[in-house]
CSV table of C-alpha atoms in Angstrom, one decimal:
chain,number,residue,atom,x,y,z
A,1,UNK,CA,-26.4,-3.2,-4.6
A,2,UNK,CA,-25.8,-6.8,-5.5
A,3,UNK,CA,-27.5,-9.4,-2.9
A,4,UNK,CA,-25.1,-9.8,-0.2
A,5,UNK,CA,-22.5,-7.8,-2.0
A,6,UNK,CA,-21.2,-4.5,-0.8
A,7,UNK,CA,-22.0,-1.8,-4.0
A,8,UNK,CA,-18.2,-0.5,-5.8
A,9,UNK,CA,-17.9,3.5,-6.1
A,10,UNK,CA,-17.2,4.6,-9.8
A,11,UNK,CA,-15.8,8.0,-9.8
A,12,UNK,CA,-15.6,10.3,-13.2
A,13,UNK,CA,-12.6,11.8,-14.3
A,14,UNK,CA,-13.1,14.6,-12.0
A,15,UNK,CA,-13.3,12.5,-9.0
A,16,UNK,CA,-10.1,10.9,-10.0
A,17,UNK,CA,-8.5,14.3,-11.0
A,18,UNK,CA,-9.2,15.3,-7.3
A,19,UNK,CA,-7.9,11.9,-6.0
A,20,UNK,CA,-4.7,12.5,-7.9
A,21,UNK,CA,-4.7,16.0,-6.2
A,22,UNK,CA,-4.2,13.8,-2.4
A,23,UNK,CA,-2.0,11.3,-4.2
A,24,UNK,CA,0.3,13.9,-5.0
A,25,UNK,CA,0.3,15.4,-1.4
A,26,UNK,CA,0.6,12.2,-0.1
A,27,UNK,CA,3.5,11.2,-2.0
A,28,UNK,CA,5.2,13.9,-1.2
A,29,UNK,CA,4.3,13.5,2.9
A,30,UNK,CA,5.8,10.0,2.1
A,31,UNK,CA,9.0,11.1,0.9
A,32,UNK,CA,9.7,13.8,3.7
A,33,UNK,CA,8.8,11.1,5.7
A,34,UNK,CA,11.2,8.1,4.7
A,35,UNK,CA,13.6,10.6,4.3
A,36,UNK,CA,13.5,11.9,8.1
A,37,UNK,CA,13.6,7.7,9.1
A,38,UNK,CA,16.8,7.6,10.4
A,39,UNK,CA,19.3,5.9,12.9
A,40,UNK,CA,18.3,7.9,15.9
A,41,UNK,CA,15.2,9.1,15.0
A,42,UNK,CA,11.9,8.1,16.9
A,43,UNK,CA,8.8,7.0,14.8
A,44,UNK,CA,6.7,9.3,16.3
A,45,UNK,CA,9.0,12.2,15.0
A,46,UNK,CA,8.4,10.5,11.6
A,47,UNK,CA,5.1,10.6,11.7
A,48,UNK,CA,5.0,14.4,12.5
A,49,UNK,CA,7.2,15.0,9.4
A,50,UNK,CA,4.0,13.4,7.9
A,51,UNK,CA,1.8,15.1,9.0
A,52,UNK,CA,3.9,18.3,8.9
A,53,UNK,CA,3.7,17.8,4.7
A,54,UNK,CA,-0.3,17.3,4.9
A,55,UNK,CA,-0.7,21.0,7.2
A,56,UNK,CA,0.9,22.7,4.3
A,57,UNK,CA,-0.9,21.3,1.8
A,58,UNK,CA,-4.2,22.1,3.4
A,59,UNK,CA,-5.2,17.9,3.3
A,60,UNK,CA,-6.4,15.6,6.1
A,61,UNK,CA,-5.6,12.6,7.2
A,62,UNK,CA,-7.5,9.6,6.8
A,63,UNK,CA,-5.7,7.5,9.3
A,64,UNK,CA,-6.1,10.0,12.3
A,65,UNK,CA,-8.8,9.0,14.5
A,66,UNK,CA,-9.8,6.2,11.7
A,67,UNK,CA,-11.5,3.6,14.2
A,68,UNK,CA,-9.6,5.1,17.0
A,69,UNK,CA,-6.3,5.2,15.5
A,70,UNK,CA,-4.3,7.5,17.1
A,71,UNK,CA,-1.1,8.8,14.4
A,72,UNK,CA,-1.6,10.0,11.0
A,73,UNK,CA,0.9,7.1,9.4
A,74,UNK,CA,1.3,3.3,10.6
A,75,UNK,CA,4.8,3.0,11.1
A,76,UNK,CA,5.7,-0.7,11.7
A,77,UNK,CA,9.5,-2.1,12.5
A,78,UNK,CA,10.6,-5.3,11.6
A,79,UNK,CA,8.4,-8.0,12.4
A,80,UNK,CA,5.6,-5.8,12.5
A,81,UNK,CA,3.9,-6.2,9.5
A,82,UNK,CA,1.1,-3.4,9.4
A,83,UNK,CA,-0.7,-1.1,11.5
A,84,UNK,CA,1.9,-0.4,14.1
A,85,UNK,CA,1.5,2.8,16.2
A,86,UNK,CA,4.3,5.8,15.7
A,87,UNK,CA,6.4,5.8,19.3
A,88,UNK,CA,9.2,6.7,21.4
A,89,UNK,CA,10.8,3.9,19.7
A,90,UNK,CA,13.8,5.0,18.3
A,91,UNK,CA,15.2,3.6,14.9
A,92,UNK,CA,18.5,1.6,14.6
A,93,UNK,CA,20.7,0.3,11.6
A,94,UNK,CA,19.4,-2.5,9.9
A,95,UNK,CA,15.7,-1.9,10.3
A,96,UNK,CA,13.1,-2.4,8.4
A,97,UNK,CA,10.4,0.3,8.8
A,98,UNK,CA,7.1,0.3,6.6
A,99,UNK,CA,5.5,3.6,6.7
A,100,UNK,CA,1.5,3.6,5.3
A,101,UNK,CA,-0.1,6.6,5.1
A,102,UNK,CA,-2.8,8.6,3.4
A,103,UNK,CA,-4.1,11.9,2.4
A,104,UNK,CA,-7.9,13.6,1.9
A,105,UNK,CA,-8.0,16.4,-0.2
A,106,UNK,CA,-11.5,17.6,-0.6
A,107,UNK,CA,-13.1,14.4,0.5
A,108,UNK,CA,-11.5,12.2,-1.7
A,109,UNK,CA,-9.0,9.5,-0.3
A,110,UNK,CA,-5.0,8.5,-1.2
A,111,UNK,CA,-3.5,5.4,0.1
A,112,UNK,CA,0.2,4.3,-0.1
A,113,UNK,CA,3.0,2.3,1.6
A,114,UNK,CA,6.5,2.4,1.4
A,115,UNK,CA,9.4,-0.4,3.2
A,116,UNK,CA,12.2,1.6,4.4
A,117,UNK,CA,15.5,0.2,4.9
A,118,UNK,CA,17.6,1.8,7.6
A,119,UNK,CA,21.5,2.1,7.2
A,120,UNK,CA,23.4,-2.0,7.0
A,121,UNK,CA,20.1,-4.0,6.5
A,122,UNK,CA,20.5,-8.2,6.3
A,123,UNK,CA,20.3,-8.7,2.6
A,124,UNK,CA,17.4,-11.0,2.8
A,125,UNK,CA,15.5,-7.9,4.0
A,126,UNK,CA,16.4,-6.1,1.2
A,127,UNK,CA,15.7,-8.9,-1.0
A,128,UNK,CA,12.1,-9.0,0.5
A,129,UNK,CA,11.5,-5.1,0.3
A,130,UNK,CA,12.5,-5.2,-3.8
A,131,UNK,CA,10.4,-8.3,-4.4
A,132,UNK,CA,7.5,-7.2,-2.3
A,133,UNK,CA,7.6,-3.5,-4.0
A,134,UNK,CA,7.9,-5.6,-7.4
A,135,UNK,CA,5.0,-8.0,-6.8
A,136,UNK,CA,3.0,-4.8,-6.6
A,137,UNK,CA,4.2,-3.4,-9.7
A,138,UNK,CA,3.1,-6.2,-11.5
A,139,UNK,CA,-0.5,-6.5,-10.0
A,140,UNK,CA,-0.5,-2.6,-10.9
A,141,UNK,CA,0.6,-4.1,-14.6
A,142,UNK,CA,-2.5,-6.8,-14.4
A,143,UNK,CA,-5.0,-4.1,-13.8
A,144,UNK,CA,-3.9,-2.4,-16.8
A,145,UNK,CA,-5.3,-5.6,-19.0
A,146,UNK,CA,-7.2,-7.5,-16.4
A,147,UNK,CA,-11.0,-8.3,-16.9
A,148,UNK,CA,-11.8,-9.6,-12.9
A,149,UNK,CA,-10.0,-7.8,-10.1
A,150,UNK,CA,-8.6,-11.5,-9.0
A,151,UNK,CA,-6.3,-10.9,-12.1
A,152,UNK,CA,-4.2,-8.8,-9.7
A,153,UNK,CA,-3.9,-11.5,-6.8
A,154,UNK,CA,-2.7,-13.9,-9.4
A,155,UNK,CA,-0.1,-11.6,-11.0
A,156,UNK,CA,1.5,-11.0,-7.7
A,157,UNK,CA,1.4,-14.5,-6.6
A,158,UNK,CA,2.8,-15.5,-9.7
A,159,UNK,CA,5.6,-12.9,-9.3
A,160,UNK,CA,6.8,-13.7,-5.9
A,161,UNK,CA,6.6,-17.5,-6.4
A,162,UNK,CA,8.8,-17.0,-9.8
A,163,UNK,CA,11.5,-15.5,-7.9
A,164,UNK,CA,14.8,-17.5,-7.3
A,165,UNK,CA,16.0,-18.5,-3.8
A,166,UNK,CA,14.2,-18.9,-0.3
A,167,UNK,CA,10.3,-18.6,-1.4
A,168,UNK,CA,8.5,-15.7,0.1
A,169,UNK,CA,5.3,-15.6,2.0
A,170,UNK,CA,2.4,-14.0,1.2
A,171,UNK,CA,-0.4,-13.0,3.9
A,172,UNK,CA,-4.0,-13.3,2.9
A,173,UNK,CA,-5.4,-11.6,5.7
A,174,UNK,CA,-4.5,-8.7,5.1
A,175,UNK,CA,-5.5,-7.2,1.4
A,176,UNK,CA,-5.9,-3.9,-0.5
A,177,UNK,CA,-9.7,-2.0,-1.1
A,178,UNK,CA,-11.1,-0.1,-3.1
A,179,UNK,CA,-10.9,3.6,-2.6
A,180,UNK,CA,-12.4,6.7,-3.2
A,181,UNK,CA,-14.8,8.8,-1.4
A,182,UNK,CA,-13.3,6.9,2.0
A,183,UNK,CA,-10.6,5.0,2.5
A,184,UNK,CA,-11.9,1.6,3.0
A,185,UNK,CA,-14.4,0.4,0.3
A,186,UNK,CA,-15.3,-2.8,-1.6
A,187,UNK,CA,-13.5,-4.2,-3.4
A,188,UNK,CA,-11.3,-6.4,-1.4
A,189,UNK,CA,-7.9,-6.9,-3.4
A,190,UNK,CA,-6.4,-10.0,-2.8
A,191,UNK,CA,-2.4,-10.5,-3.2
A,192,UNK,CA,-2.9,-14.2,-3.8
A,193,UNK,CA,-4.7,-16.8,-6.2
A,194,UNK,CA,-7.4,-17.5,-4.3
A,195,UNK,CA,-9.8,-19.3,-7.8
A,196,UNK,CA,-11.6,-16.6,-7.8
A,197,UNK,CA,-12.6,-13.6,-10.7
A,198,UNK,CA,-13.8,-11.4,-8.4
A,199,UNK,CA,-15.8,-8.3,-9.6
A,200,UNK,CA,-15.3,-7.2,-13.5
A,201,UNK,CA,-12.8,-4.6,-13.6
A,202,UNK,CA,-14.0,-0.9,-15.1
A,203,UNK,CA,-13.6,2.3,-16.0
A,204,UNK,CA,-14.1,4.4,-12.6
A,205,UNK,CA,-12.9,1.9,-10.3
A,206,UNK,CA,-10.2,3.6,-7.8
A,207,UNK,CA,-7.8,0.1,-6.2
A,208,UNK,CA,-5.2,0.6,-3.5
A,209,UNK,CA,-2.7,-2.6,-4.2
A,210,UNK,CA,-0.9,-3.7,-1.1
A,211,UNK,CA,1.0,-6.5,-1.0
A,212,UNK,CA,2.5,-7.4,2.3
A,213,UNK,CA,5.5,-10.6,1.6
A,214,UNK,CA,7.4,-12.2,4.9
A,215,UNK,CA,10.2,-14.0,5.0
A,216,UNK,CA,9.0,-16.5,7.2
A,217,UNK,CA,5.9,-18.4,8.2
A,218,UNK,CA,2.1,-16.9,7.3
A,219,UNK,CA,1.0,-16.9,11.1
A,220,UNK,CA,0.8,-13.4,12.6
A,221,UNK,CA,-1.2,-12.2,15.9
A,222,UNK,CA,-2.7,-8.6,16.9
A,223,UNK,CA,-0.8,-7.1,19.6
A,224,UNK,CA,-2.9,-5.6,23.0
A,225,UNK,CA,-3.4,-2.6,21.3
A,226,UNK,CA,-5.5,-4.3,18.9
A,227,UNK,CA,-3.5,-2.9,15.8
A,228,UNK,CA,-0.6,-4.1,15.4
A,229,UNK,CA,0.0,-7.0,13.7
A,230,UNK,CA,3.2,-9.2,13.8
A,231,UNK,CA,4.9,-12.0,12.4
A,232,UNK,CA,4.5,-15.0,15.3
A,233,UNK,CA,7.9,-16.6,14.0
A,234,UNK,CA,9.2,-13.0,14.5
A,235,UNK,CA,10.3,-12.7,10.8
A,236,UNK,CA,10.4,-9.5,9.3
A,237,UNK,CA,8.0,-8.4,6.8
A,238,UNK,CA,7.6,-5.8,4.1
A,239,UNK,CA,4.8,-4.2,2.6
A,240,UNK,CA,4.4,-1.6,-0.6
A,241,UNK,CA,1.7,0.0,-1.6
A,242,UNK,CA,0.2,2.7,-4.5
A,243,UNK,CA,-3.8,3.5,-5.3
A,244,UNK,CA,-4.7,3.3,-9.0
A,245,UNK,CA,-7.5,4.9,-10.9
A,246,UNK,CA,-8.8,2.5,-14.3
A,247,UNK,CA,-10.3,4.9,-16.7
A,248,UNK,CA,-11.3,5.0,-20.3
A,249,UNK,CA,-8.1,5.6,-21.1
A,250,UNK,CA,-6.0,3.0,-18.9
A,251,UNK,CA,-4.5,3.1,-16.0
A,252,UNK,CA,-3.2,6.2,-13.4
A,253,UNK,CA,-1.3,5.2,-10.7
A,254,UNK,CA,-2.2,8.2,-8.6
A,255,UNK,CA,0.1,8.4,-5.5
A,256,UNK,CA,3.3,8.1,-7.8
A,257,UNK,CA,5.0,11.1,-9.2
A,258,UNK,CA,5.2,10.1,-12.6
A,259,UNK,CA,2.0,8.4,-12.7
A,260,UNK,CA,3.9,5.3,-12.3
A,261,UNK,CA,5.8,5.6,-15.4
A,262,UNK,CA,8.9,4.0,-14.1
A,263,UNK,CA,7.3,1.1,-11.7
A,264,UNK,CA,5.5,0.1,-15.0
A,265,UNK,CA,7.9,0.4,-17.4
A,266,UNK,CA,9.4,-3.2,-16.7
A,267,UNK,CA,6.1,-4.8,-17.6
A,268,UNK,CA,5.8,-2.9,-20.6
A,269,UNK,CA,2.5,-0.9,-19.3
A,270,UNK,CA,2.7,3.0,-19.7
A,271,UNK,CA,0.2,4.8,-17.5
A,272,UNK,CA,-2.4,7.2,-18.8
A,273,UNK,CA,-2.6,10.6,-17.2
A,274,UNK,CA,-6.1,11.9,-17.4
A,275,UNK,CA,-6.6,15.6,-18.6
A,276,UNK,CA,-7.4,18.2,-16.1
C-alpha cells in the first residue's frame, strides 16, 4: 500500500470470469425488476422481484444488510437521487425511479443502475435519463484508452456539458469505486474534471461508473434515515450505472448482456469478452 493511499485489487481473468458470472445475474434481476416498475406497483414489490431473480440464481446480495441497509436494491423516485429505501410507496405516471442494485456470486461483486421512466414522463426527464445513461457510456469508452482513471470523470463531464439546451448538473459527492472482491473499494471514480490523473489505469482493475446528472442545482441533503439522498431544490435526478473489467485484452463491461456492445458502439469502442 501506497502512503496514505488505500491499495487497488487486481483480479485475473478468472476473477473477472466469475465477476461476469454476478453481472449476468444481476442484469437479469435488473430487467425483471424495471420491468415489474409500474403505475400501481409499490417499490418494495420491486425490490422482491429483485431479489426473487438473485434466489434462483443461487447469488447474494451485496446491498442487504450492507452498513445496515435494509432492501436488496435502492430504489429512489424523483428527486431522490440515490440510496432511497424500497416502500409502501406506490409508483405513479411520470416518475422517475432509479433502481441500483448488485449481485455476489461466489464472493465476487456486480454493481449496476438503471433510471426508469414510468408511463407520460416530463420530457426534460427523459432528456436527463438519456444523457445521464450517455455520459456513462462515454466514460465506459475513456477507460477503454485512458492512462489515469480521471480520464473517465473528464469524458463524462465533457459529454454532458457538450449537450444542447438547459445544462445539466453533475454531483461530485457521490462517485463510482472500484469493485471486486467487495463492493466498495478504491478507486474512487469521479464523474467530473476535478485536475486530477488519479491512479494509472491497468489490466485487472474492476470500475463500477456511475454518473448521477440533475436537472437542477448541485445541493442535496441526507434524509433521517441517513440514506437517502435528495435534490434540496427538489429537482429530479437520474443515475446509470455498469461495472467494467480492463484486461489485457480491453475492456468487458460486465453487467451488460452483450458486454456492452451496443452502449459502446457510438464511440467506436467494441468490448473484449474474455475466454472462459
Amino acid at each position: 500500500m501506497a502512503f496514505g493511499q488505500p491499495k487497488i485489487e487486481y483480479k485475473s481473468n478468472a476473477q473477472i470470469l466469475k465477476m461476469r458470472e454476478a453481472g449476468l445475474v444481476l442484469a437479469e434481476a435488473l430487467d425483471e425488476a424495471v420491468a415489474a416498475a409500474q403505475p400501481g406497483i409499490t417499490t418494495k414489490e420491486v425490490d422482491a422481484v429483485f431479489a426473487g431473480v438473485l434466489e434462483r440464481h443461487g447469488a447474494t446480495s451485496n446491498f442487504l444488510g450492507y452498513h445496515g441497509f435494509p432492501a436488496t436494491i435502492c430504489a429512489s423516485v424523483n428527486h431522490e437521487v440515490v440510496h432511497g429505501f424500497p416502500s409502501e410507496y406506490v409508483l405513479k405516471d411520470g416518475d422517475v425511479l432509479k433502481i441500483d442494485g448488485g449481485a455476489i456470486v461466489d464472493g465476487w461483486h456486480a454493481d449496476s443502475a438503471r433510471t426508469v421512466l414510468l408511463g407520460d414522463v416530463d420530457e426534460a426527464d427523459r432528456r436527463l435519463s438519456e444523457i445521464t445513461q450517455q455520459a456513462m457510456w462515454a466514460g465506459i469508452a475513456a477507460l477503454a484508452e485512458a492512462r489515469f482513471v480521471g480520464q473517465i470523470g473528464e469524458a463524462i463531464e465533457k459529454y454532458v456539458h457538450a449537450q444542447p439546451g438547459p445544462r445539466l448538473g453533475i454531483l461530485e459527492e457521490y462517485c463510482g469505486h472500484g469493485i471486486g472482491s467487495a463492493m466498495h473499494m478504491a478507486p474512487d471514480v469521479l464523474n467530473y474534471n476535478s485536475g486530477h490523473r488519479g491512479p494509472r489505469v491497468k489490466p485487472g482493475m474492476a470500475l463500477a461508473i456511475e454518473p448521477m446528472l440533475v436537472r437542477g442545482k448541485l445541493a442535496t441533503s441526507v434524509l433521517d434515515d441517513d440514506w437517502t439522498v435528495v435534490t434540496n431544490d427538489k429537482q429530479n435526478a437520474s443515475q446509470w450505472e455498469h461495472t467494467v473489467a480492463v484486461h489485457l485484452g480491453g475492456i468487458w463491461v460486465l453487467t451488460a448482456h452483450d458486454g456492452g456492445a451496443a452502449g459502446l458502439e457510438p464511440f467506436g469502442v467494441s468490448p473484449s469478452p474474455i475466454k472462459p
